[in-house]
mmCIF file of the N, C-alpha and C atoms, coordinates in Angstrom:
data_MODEL
# 
_entry.id   MODEL 
# 
loop_
_atom_site.group_PDB 
_atom_site.id 
_atom_site.type_symbol 
_atom_site.label_atom_id 
_atom_site.label_alt_id 
_atom_site.label_comp_id 
_atom_site.label_asym_id 
_atom_site.label_entity_id 
_atom_site.label_seq_id 
_atom_site.pdbx_PDB_ins_code 
_atom_site.Cartn_x 
_atom_site.Cartn_y 
_atom_site.Cartn_z 
_atom_site.occupancy 
_atom_site.B_iso_or_equiv 
_atom_site.pdbx_formal_charge 
_atom_site.auth_seq_id 
_atom_site.auth_comp_id 
_atom_site.auth_asym_id 
_atom_site.auth_atom_id 
_atom_site.pdbx_PDB_model_num 
ATOM 1   N N  . UNK A 1 1  ? -20.481 -26.336 -29.508 1.00 0.00 ? 1  UNK A N  1 
ATOM 2   C CA . UNK A 1 1  ? -21.550 -25.456 -29.089 1.00 0.00 ? 1  UNK A CA 1 
ATOM 3   C C  . UNK A 1 1  ? -21.080 -24.519 -27.977 1.00 0.00 ? 1  UNK A C  1 
ATOM 4   N N  . UNK A 1 2  ? -21.551 -23.316 -28.022 1.00 0.00 ? 2  UNK A N  1 
ATOM 5   C CA . UNK A 1 2  ? -21.183 -22.339 -27.006 1.00 0.00 ? 2  UNK A CA 1 
ATOM 6   C C  . UNK A 1 2  ? -22.197 -22.363 -25.871 1.00 0.00 ? 2  UNK A C  1 
ATOM 7   N N  . UNK A 1 3  ? -21.687 -22.325 -24.655 1.00 0.00 ? 3  UNK A N  1 
ATOM 8   C CA . UNK A 1 3  ? -22.553 -22.311 -23.481 1.00 0.00 ? 3  UNK A CA 1 
ATOM 9   C C  . UNK A 1 3  ? -22.310 -21.032 -22.686 1.00 0.00 ? 3  UNK A C  1 
ATOM 10  N N  . UNK A 1 4  ? -23.315 -20.618 -21.979 1.00 0.00 ? 4  UNK A N  1 
ATOM 11  C CA . UNK A 1 4  ? -23.180 -19.450 -21.108 1.00 0.00 ? 4  UNK A CA 1 
ATOM 12  C C  . UNK A 1 4  ? -22.357 -19.814 -19.883 1.00 0.00 ? 4  UNK A C  1 
ATOM 13  N N  . UNK A 1 5  ? -21.544 -18.870 -19.447 1.00 0.00 ? 5  UNK A N  1 
ATOM 14  C CA . UNK A 1 5  ? -20.769 -19.093 -18.223 1.00 0.00 ? 5  UNK A CA 1 
ATOM 15  C C  . UNK A 1 5  ? -21.669 -18.916 -17.015 1.00 0.00 ? 5  UNK A C  1 
ATOM 16  N N  . UNK A 1 6  ? -21.323 -19.630 -15.947 1.00 0.00 ? 6  UNK A N  1 
ATOM 17  C CA . UNK A 1 6  ? -22.098 -19.466 -14.716 1.00 0.00 ? 6  UNK A CA 1 
ATOM 18  C C  . UNK A 1 6  ? -21.734 -18.131 -14.084 1.00 0.00 ? 6  UNK A C  1 
ATOM 19  N N  . UNK A 1 7  ? -22.690 -17.530 -13.471 1.00 0.00 ? 7  UNK A N  1 
ATOM 20  C CA . UNK A 1 7  ? -22.470 -16.226 -12.854 1.00 0.00 ? 7  UNK A CA 1 
ATOM 21  C C  . UNK A 1 7  ? -21.706 -16.392 -11.542 1.00 0.00 ? 7  UNK A C  1 
ATOM 22  N N  . UNK A 1 8  ? -20.741 -15.495 -11.278 1.00 0.00 ? 8  UNK A N  1 
ATOM 23  C CA . UNK A 1 8  ? -19.989 -15.508 -10.028 1.00 0.00 ? 8  UNK A CA 1 
ATOM 24  C C  . UNK A 1 8  ? -20.892 -15.018 -8.894  1.00 0.00 ? 8  UNK A C  1 
ATOM 25  N N  . UNK A 1 9  ? -20.850 -15.731 -7.783  1.00 0.00 ? 9  UNK A N  1 
ATOM 26  C CA . UNK A 1 9  ? -21.712 -15.359 -6.667  1.00 0.00 ? 9  UNK A CA 1 
ATOM 27  C C  . UNK A 1 9  ? -21.282 -14.020 -6.077  1.00 0.00 ? 9  UNK A C  1 
ATOM 28  N N  . UNK A 1 10 ? -22.222 -13.350 -5.446  1.00 0.00 ? 10 UNK A N  1 
ATOM 29  C CA . UNK A 1 10 ? -21.960 -12.032 -4.856  1.00 0.00 ? 10 UNK A CA 1 
ATOM 30  C C  . UNK A 1 10 ? -20.931 -12.135 -3.735  1.00 0.00 ? 10 UNK A C  1 
ATOM 31  N N  . UNK A 1 11 ? -21.012 -13.220 -2.942  1.00 0.00 ? 11 UNK A N  1 
ATOM 32  C CA . UNK A 1 11 ? -20.063 -13.369 -1.827  1.00 0.00 ? 11 UNK A CA 1 
ATOM 33  C C  . UNK A 1 11 ? -18.634 -13.533 -2.340  1.00 0.00 ? 11 UNK A C  1 
ATOM 34  N N  . UNK A 1 12 ? -18.466 -14.295 -3.425  1.00 0.00 ? 12 UNK A N  1 
ATOM 35  C CA . UNK A 1 12 ? -17.132 -14.477 -4.005  1.00 0.00 ? 12 UNK A CA 1 
ATOM 36  C C  . UNK A 1 12 ? -16.609 -13.155 -4.553  1.00 0.00 ? 12 UNK A C  1 
ATOM 37  N N  . UNK A 1 13 ? -17.515 -12.364 -5.139  1.00 0.00 ? 13 UNK A N  1 
ATOM 38  C CA . UNK A 1 13 ? -17.144 -11.051 -5.673  1.00 0.00 ? 13 UNK A CA 1 
ATOM 39  C C  . UNK A 1 13 ? -16.670 -10.132 -4.549  1.00 0.00 ? 13 UNK A C  1 
ATOM 40  N N  . UNK A 1 14 ? -17.384 -10.169 -3.419  1.00 0.00 ? 14 UNK A N  1 
ATOM 41  C CA . UNK A 1 14 ? -17.009 -9.345  -2.265  1.00 0.00 ? 14 UNK A CA 1 
ATOM 42  C C  . UNK A 1 14 ? -15.664 -9.777  -1.682  1.00 0.00 ? 14 UNK A C  1 
ATOM 43  N N  . UNK A 1 15 ? -15.437 -11.081 -1.639  1.00 0.00 ? 15 UNK A N  1 
ATOM 44  C CA . UNK A 1 15 ? -14.166 -11.590 -1.105  1.00 0.00 ? 15 UNK A CA 1 
ATOM 45  C C  . UNK A 1 15 ? -13.000 -11.092 -1.956  1.00 0.00 ? 15 UNK A C  1 
ATOM 46  N N  . UNK A 1 16 ? -13.154 -11.205 -3.281  1.00 0.00 ? 16 UNK A N  1 
ATOM 47  C CA . UNK A 1 16 ? -12.087 -10.750 -4.187  1.00 0.00 ? 16 UNK A CA 1 
ATOM 48  C C  . UNK A 1 16 ? -11.860 -9.250  -4.078  1.00 0.00 ? 16 UNK A C  1 
ATOM 49  N N  . UNK A 1 17 ? -12.935 -8.497  -3.932  1.00 0.00 ? 17 UNK A N  1 
ATOM 50  C CA . UNK A 1 17 ? -12.830 -7.039  -3.811  1.00 0.00 ? 17 UNK A CA 1 
ATOM 51  C C  . UNK A 1 17 ? -12.122 -6.657  -2.520  1.00 0.00 ? 17 UNK A C  1 
ATOM 52  N N  . UNK A 1 18 ? -12.434 -7.375  -1.429  1.00 0.00 ? 18 UNK A N  1 
ATOM 53  C CA . UNK A 1 18 ? -11.803 -7.095  -0.142  1.00 0.00 ? 18 UNK A CA 1 
ATOM 54  C C  . UNK A 1 18 ? -10.312 -7.421  -0.166  1.00 0.00 ? 18 UNK A C  1 
ATOM 55  N N  . UNK A 1 19 ? -9.934  -8.490  -0.860  1.00 0.00 ? 19 UNK A N  1 
ATOM 56  C CA . UNK A 1 19 ? -8.509  -8.825  -0.996  1.00 0.00 ? 19 UNK A CA 1 
ATOM 57  C C  . UNK A 1 19 ? -7.787  -7.711  -1.751  1.00 0.00 ? 19 UNK A C  1 
ATOM 58  N N  . UNK A 1 20 ? -8.419  -7.216  -2.812  1.00 0.00 ? 20 UNK A N  1 
ATOM 59  C CA . UNK A 1 20 ? -7.845  -6.141  -3.618  1.00 0.00 ? 20 UNK A CA 1 
ATOM 60  C C  . UNK A 1 20 ? -7.674  -4.878  -2.778  1.00 0.00 ? 20 UNK A C  1 
ATOM 61  N N  . UNK A 1 21 ? -8.697  -4.566  -1.960  1.00 0.00 ? 21 UNK A N  1 
ATOM 62  C CA . UNK A 1 21 ? -8.632  -3.375  -1.100  1.00 0.00 ? 21 UNK A CA 1 
ATOM 63  C C  . UNK A 1 21 ? -7.556  -3.525  -0.036  1.00 0.00 ? 21 UNK A C  1 
ATOM 64  N N  . UNK A 1 22 ? -7.409  -4.738  0.511   1.00 0.00 ? 22 UNK A N  1 
ATOM 65  C CA . UNK A 1 22 ? -6.425  -4.985  1.569   1.00 0.00 ? 22 UNK A CA 1 
ATOM 66  C C  . UNK A 1 22 ? -5.008  -4.794  1.054   1.00 0.00 ? 22 UNK A C  1 
ATOM 67  N N  . UNK A 1 23 ? -4.758  -5.186  -0.209  1.00 0.00 ? 23 UNK A N  1 
ATOM 68  C CA . UNK A 1 23 ? -3.432  -4.990  -0.803  1.00 0.00 ? 23 UNK A CA 1 
ATOM 69  C C  . UNK A 1 23 ? -3.076  -3.507  -0.848  1.00 0.00 ? 23 UNK A C  1 
ATOM 70  N N  . UNK A 1 24 ? -4.041  -2.676  -1.242  1.00 0.00 ? 24 UNK A N  1 
ATOM 71  C CA . UNK A 1 24 ? -3.819  -1.233  -1.290  1.00 0.00 ? 24 UNK A CA 1 
ATOM 72  C C  . UNK A 1 24 ? -3.603  -0.644  0.077   1.00 0.00 ? 24 UNK A C  1 
ATOM 73  N N  . UNK A 1 25 ? -4.361  -1.153  1.063   1.00 0.00 ? 25 UNK A N  1 
ATOM 74  C CA . UNK A 1 25 ? -4.234  -0.669  2.439   1.00 0.00 ? 25 UNK A CA 1 
ATOM 75  C C  . UNK A 1 25 ? -2.858  -1.004  2.999   1.00 0.00 ? 25 UNK A C  1 
ATOM 76  N N  . UNK A 1 26 ? -2.369  -2.218  2.723   1.00 0.00 ? 26 UNK A N  1 
ATOM 77  C CA . UNK A 1 26 ? -1.051  -2.629  3.210   1.00 0.00 ? 26 UNK A CA 1 
ATOM 78  C C  . UNK A 1 26 ? 0.059   -1.792  2.580   1.00 0.00 ? 26 UNK A C  1 
ATOM 79  N N  . UNK A 1 27 ? -0.085  -1.499  1.290   1.00 0.00 ? 27 UNK A N  1 
ATOM 80  C CA . UNK A 1 27 ? 0.915   -0.681  0.589   1.00 0.00 ? 27 UNK A CA 1 
ATOM 81  C C  . UNK A 1 27 ? 0.936   0.731   1.152   1.00 0.00 ? 27 UNK A C  1 
ATOM 82  N N  . UNK A 1 28 ? -0.257  1.279   1.439   1.00 0.00 ? 28 UNK A N  1 
ATOM 83  C CA . UNK A 1 28 ? -0.339  2.633   2.001   1.00 0.00 ? 28 UNK A CA 1 
ATOM 84  C C  . UNK A 1 28 ? 0.254   2.666   3.408   1.00 0.00 ? 28 UNK A C  1 
ATOM 85  N N  . UNK A 1 29 ? 0.017   1.616   4.175   1.00 0.00 ? 29 UNK A N  1 
ATOM 86  C CA . UNK A 1 29 ? 0.537   1.531   5.544   1.00 0.00 ? 29 UNK A CA 1 
ATOM 87  C C  . UNK A 1 29 ? 2.060   1.485   5.538   1.00 0.00 ? 29 UNK A C  1 
ATOM 88  N N  . UNK A 1 30 ? 2.616   0.693   4.604   1.00 0.00 ? 30 UNK A N  1 
ATOM 89  C CA . UNK A 1 30 ? 4.071   0.596   4.488   1.00 0.00 ? 30 UNK A CA 1 
ATOM 90  C C  . UNK A 1 30 ? 4.681   1.938   4.107   1.00 0.00 ? 30 UNK A C  1 
ATOM 91  N N  . UNK A 1 31 ? 4.059   2.621   3.148   1.00 0.00 ? 31 UNK A N  1 
ATOM 92  C CA . UNK A 1 31 ? 4.563   3.920   2.686   1.00 0.00 ? 31 UNK A CA 1 
ATOM 93  C C  . UNK A 1 31 ? 4.510   4.948   3.806   1.00 0.00 ? 31 UNK A C  1 
ATOM 94  N N  . UNK A 1 32 ? 3.421   4.932   4.576   1.00 0.00 ? 32 UNK A N  1 
ATOM 95  C CA . UNK A 1 32 ? 3.282   5.876   5.679   1.00 0.00 ? 32 UNK A CA 1 
ATOM 96  C C  . UNK A 1 32 ? 4.312   5.592   6.763   1.00 0.00 ? 32 UNK A C  1 
ATOM 97  N N  . UNK A 1 33 ? 4.545   4.316   7.040   1.00 0.00 ? 33 UNK A N  1 
ATOM 98  C CA . UNK A 1 33 ? 5.526   3.928   8.048   1.00 0.00 ? 33 UNK A CA 1 
ATOM 99  C C  . UNK A 1 33 ? 6.931   4.366   7.638   1.00 0.00 ? 33 UNK A C  1 
ATOM 100 N N  . UNK A 1 34 ? 7.255   4.187   6.351   1.00 0.00 ? 34 UNK A N  1 
ATOM 101 C CA . UNK A 1 34 ? 8.568   4.596   5.851   1.00 0.00 ? 34 UNK A CA 1 
ATOM 102 C C  . UNK A 1 34 ? 8.733   6.110   5.927   1.00 0.00 ? 34 UNK A C  1 
ATOM 103 N N  . UNK A 1 35 ? 7.689   6.840   5.554   1.00 0.00 ? 35 UNK A N  1 
ATOM 104 C CA . UNK A 1 35 ? 7.748   8.303   5.622   1.00 0.00 ? 35 UNK A CA 1 
ATOM 105 C C  . UNK A 1 35 ? 7.920   8.775   7.058   1.00 0.00 ? 35 UNK A C  1 
ATOM 106 N N  . UNK A 1 36 ? 7.238   8.091   7.976   1.00 0.00 ? 36 UNK A N  1 
ATOM 107 C CA . UNK A 1 36 ? 7.339   8.454   9.387   1.00 0.00 ? 36 UNK A CA 1 
ATOM 108 C C  . UNK A 1 36 ? 8.760   8.221   9.910   1.00 0.00 ? 36 UNK A C  1 
ATOM 109 N N  . UNK A 1 37 ? 9.355   7.089   9.531   1.00 0.00 ? 37 UNK A N  1 
ATOM 110 C CA . UNK A 1 37 ? 10.708  6.789   10.001  1.00 0.00 ? 37 UNK A CA 1 
ATOM 111 C C  . UNK A 1 37 ? 11.730  7.729   9.377   1.00 0.00 ? 37 UNK A C  1 
ATOM 112 N N  . UNK A 1 38 ? 11.488  8.150   8.130   1.00 0.00 ? 38 UNK A N  1 
ATOM 113 C CA . UNK A 1 38 ? 12.394  9.104   7.491   1.00 0.00 ? 38 UNK A CA 1 
ATOM 114 C C  . UNK A 1 38 ? 12.321  10.467  8.160   1.00 0.00 ? 38 UNK A C  1 
ATOM 115 N N  . UNK A 1 39 ? 11.102  10.873  8.527   1.00 0.00 ? 39 UNK A N  1 
ATOM 116 C CA . UNK A 1 39 ? 10.948  12.201  9.131   1.00 0.00 ? 39 UNK A CA 1 
ATOM 117 C C  . UNK A 1 39 ? 11.520  12.255  10.546  1.00 0.00 ? 39 UNK A C  1 
ATOM 118 N N  . UNK A 1 40 ? 11.472  11.148  11.262  1.00 0.00 ? 40 UNK A N  1 
ATOM 119 C CA . UNK A 1 40 ? 12.018  11.137  12.625  1.00 0.00 ? 40 UNK A CA 1 
ATOM 120 C C  . UNK A 1 40 ? 13.507  10.831  12.639  1.00 0.00 ? 40 UNK A C  1 
ATOM 121 N N  . UNK A 1 41 ? 14.012  10.300  11.514  1.00 0.00 ? 41 UNK A N  1 
ATOM 122 C CA . UNK A 1 41 ? 15.436  9.980   11.441  1.00 0.00 ? 41 UNK A CA 1 
ATOM 123 C C  . UNK A 1 41 ? 15.770  8.600   11.951  1.00 0.00 ? 41 UNK A C  1 
ATOM 124 N N  . UNK A 1 42 ? 14.773  7.739   12.145  1.00 0.00 ? 42 UNK A N  1 
ATOM 125 C CA . UNK A 1 42 ? 15.005  6.384   12.647  1.00 0.00 ? 42 UNK A CA 1 
ATOM 126 C C  . UNK A 1 42 ? 15.117  5.350   11.534  1.00 0.00 ? 42 UNK A C  1 
ATOM 127 N N  . UNK A 1 43 ? 15.197  5.793   10.301  1.00 0.00 ? 43 UNK A N  1 
ATOM 128 C CA . UNK A 1 43 ? 15.226  4.868   9.174   1.00 0.00 ? 43 UNK A CA 1 
ATOM 129 C C  . UNK A 1 43 ? 16.568  4.154   9.098   1.00 0.00 ? 43 UNK A C  1 
ATOM 130 N N  . UNK A 1 44 ? 16.504  2.829   8.878   1.00 0.00 ? 44 UNK A N  1 
ATOM 131 C CA . UNK A 1 44 ? 17.724  2.047   8.745   1.00 0.00 ? 44 UNK A CA 1 
ATOM 132 C C  . UNK A 1 44 ? 17.976  1.656   7.288   1.00 0.00 ? 44 UNK A C  1 
ATOM 133 N N  . UNK A 1 45 ? 16.991  1.876   6.417   1.00 0.00 ? 45 UNK A N  1 
ATOM 134 C CA . UNK A 1 45 ? 17.136  1.459   5.030   1.00 0.00 ? 45 UNK A CA 1 
ATOM 135 C C  . UNK A 1 45 ? 17.472  2.627   4.099   1.00 0.00 ? 45 UNK A C  1 
ATOM 136 N N  . UNK A 1 46 ? 17.373  3.858   4.591   1.00 0.00 ? 46 UNK A N  1 
ATOM 137 C CA . UNK A 1 46 ? 17.662  5.028   3.768   1.00 0.00 ? 46 UNK A CA 1 
ATOM 138 C C  . UNK A 1 46 ? 18.676  5.906   4.488   1.00 0.00 ? 46 UNK A C  1 
ATOM 139 N N  . UNK A 1 47 ? 19.549  6.501   3.707   1.00 0.00 ? 47 UNK A N  1 
ATOM 140 C CA . UNK A 1 47 ? 20.497  7.461   4.260   1.00 0.00 ? 47 UNK A CA 1 
ATOM 141 C C  . UNK A 1 47 ? 20.083  8.838   3.763   1.00 0.00 ? 47 UNK A C  1 
ATOM 142 N N  . UNK A 1 48 ? 19.683  9.681   4.677   1.00 0.00 ? 48 UNK A N  1 
ATOM 143 C CA . UNK A 1 48 ? 19.203  11.013  4.322   1.00 0.00 ? 48 UNK A CA 1 
ATOM 144 C C  . UNK A 1 48 ? 20.270  12.025  4.695   1.00 0.00 ? 48 UNK A C  1 
ATOM 145 N N  . UNK A 1 49 ? 20.626  12.865  3.734   1.00 0.00 ? 49 UNK A N  1 
ATOM 146 C CA . UNK A 1 49 ? 21.617  13.903  3.966   1.00 0.00 ? 49 UNK A CA 1 
ATOM 147 C C  . UNK A 1 49 ? 20.940  15.065  4.674   1.00 0.00 ? 49 UNK A C  1 
ATOM 148 N N  . UNK A 1 50 ? 21.398  15.349  5.880   1.00 0.00 ? 50 UNK A N  1 
ATOM 149 C CA . UNK A 1 50 ? 20.806  16.452  6.644   1.00 0.00 ? 50 UNK A CA 1 
ATOM 150 C C  . UNK A 1 50 ? 21.629  17.701  6.435   1.00 0.00 ? 50 UNK A C  1 
ATOM 151 N N  . UNK A 1 51 ? 20.967  18.763  5.992   1.00 0.00 ? 51 UNK A N  1 
ATOM 152 C CA . UNK A 1 51 ? 21.639  20.026  5.733   1.00 0.00 ? 51 UNK A CA 1 
ATOM 153 C C  . UNK A 1 51 ? 21.300  20.976  6.873   1.00 0.00 ? 51 UNK A C  1 
ATOM 154 N N  . UNK A 1 52 ? 22.320  21.485  7.507   1.00 0.00 ? 52 UNK A N  1 
ATOM 155 C CA . UNK A 1 52 ? 22.051  22.454  8.582   1.00 0.00 ? 52 UNK A CA 1 
ATOM 156 C C  . UNK A 1 52 ? 21.875  23.847  8.006   1.00 0.00 ? 52 UNK A C  1 
ATOM 157 N N  . UNK A 1 53 ? 21.080  24.643  8.666   1.00 0.00 ? 53 UNK A N  1 
ATOM 158 C CA . UNK A 1 53 ? 20.784  25.999  8.170   1.00 0.00 ? 53 UNK A CA 1 
ATOM 159 C C  . UNK A 1 53 ? 21.961  26.943  8.398   1.00 0.00 ? 53 UNK A C  1 
ATOM 160 N N  . UNK A 1 54 ? 22.877  26.609  9.280   1.00 0.00 ? 54 UNK A N  1 
ATOM 161 C CA . UNK A 1 54 ? 24.025  27.473  9.557   1.00 0.00 ? 54 UNK A CA 1 
ATOM 162 C C  . UNK A 1 54 ? 24.954  27.564  8.359   1.00 0.00 ? 54 UNK A C  1 
ATOM 163 N N  . UNK A 1 55 ? 25.100  26.464  7.624   1.00 0.00 ? 55 UNK A N  1 
ATOM 164 C CA . UNK A 1 55 ? 26.007  26.443  6.476   1.00 0.00 ? 55 UNK A CA 1 
ATOM 165 C C  . UNK A 1 55 ? 25.449  27.210  5.282   1.00 0.00 ? 55 UNK A C  1 
ATOM 166 N N  . UNK A 1 56 ? 24.143  27.383  5.246   1.00 0.00 ? 56 UNK A N  1 
ATOM 167 C CA . UNK A 1 56 ? 23.540  28.058  4.107   1.00 0.00 ? 56 UNK A CA 1 
ATOM 168 C C  . UNK A 1 56 ? 23.635  29.578  4.176   1.00 0.00 ? 56 UNK A C  1 
ATOM 169 N N  . UNK A 1 57 ? 23.848  30.127  5.347   1.00 0.00 ? 57 UNK A N  1 
ATOM 170 C CA . UNK A 1 57 ? 23.888  31.586  5.500   1.00 0.00 ? 57 UNK A CA 1 
ATOM 171 C C  . UNK A 1 57 ? 25.224  32.173  5.142   1.00 0.00 ? 57 UNK A C  1 
# 
């Protein structure tokens, strides 16, 4: 016999949604931090080739 599933409580739904949102927030924070370190030149995990404008003229 088939039975109906119990409904998930609203509080549990909110908890799961907040965990999902927090994962996105952490990923965005990491990306922003990496971009900031690349722009300032303090990055230790990436090697960025800096081109001077004098050589291009």
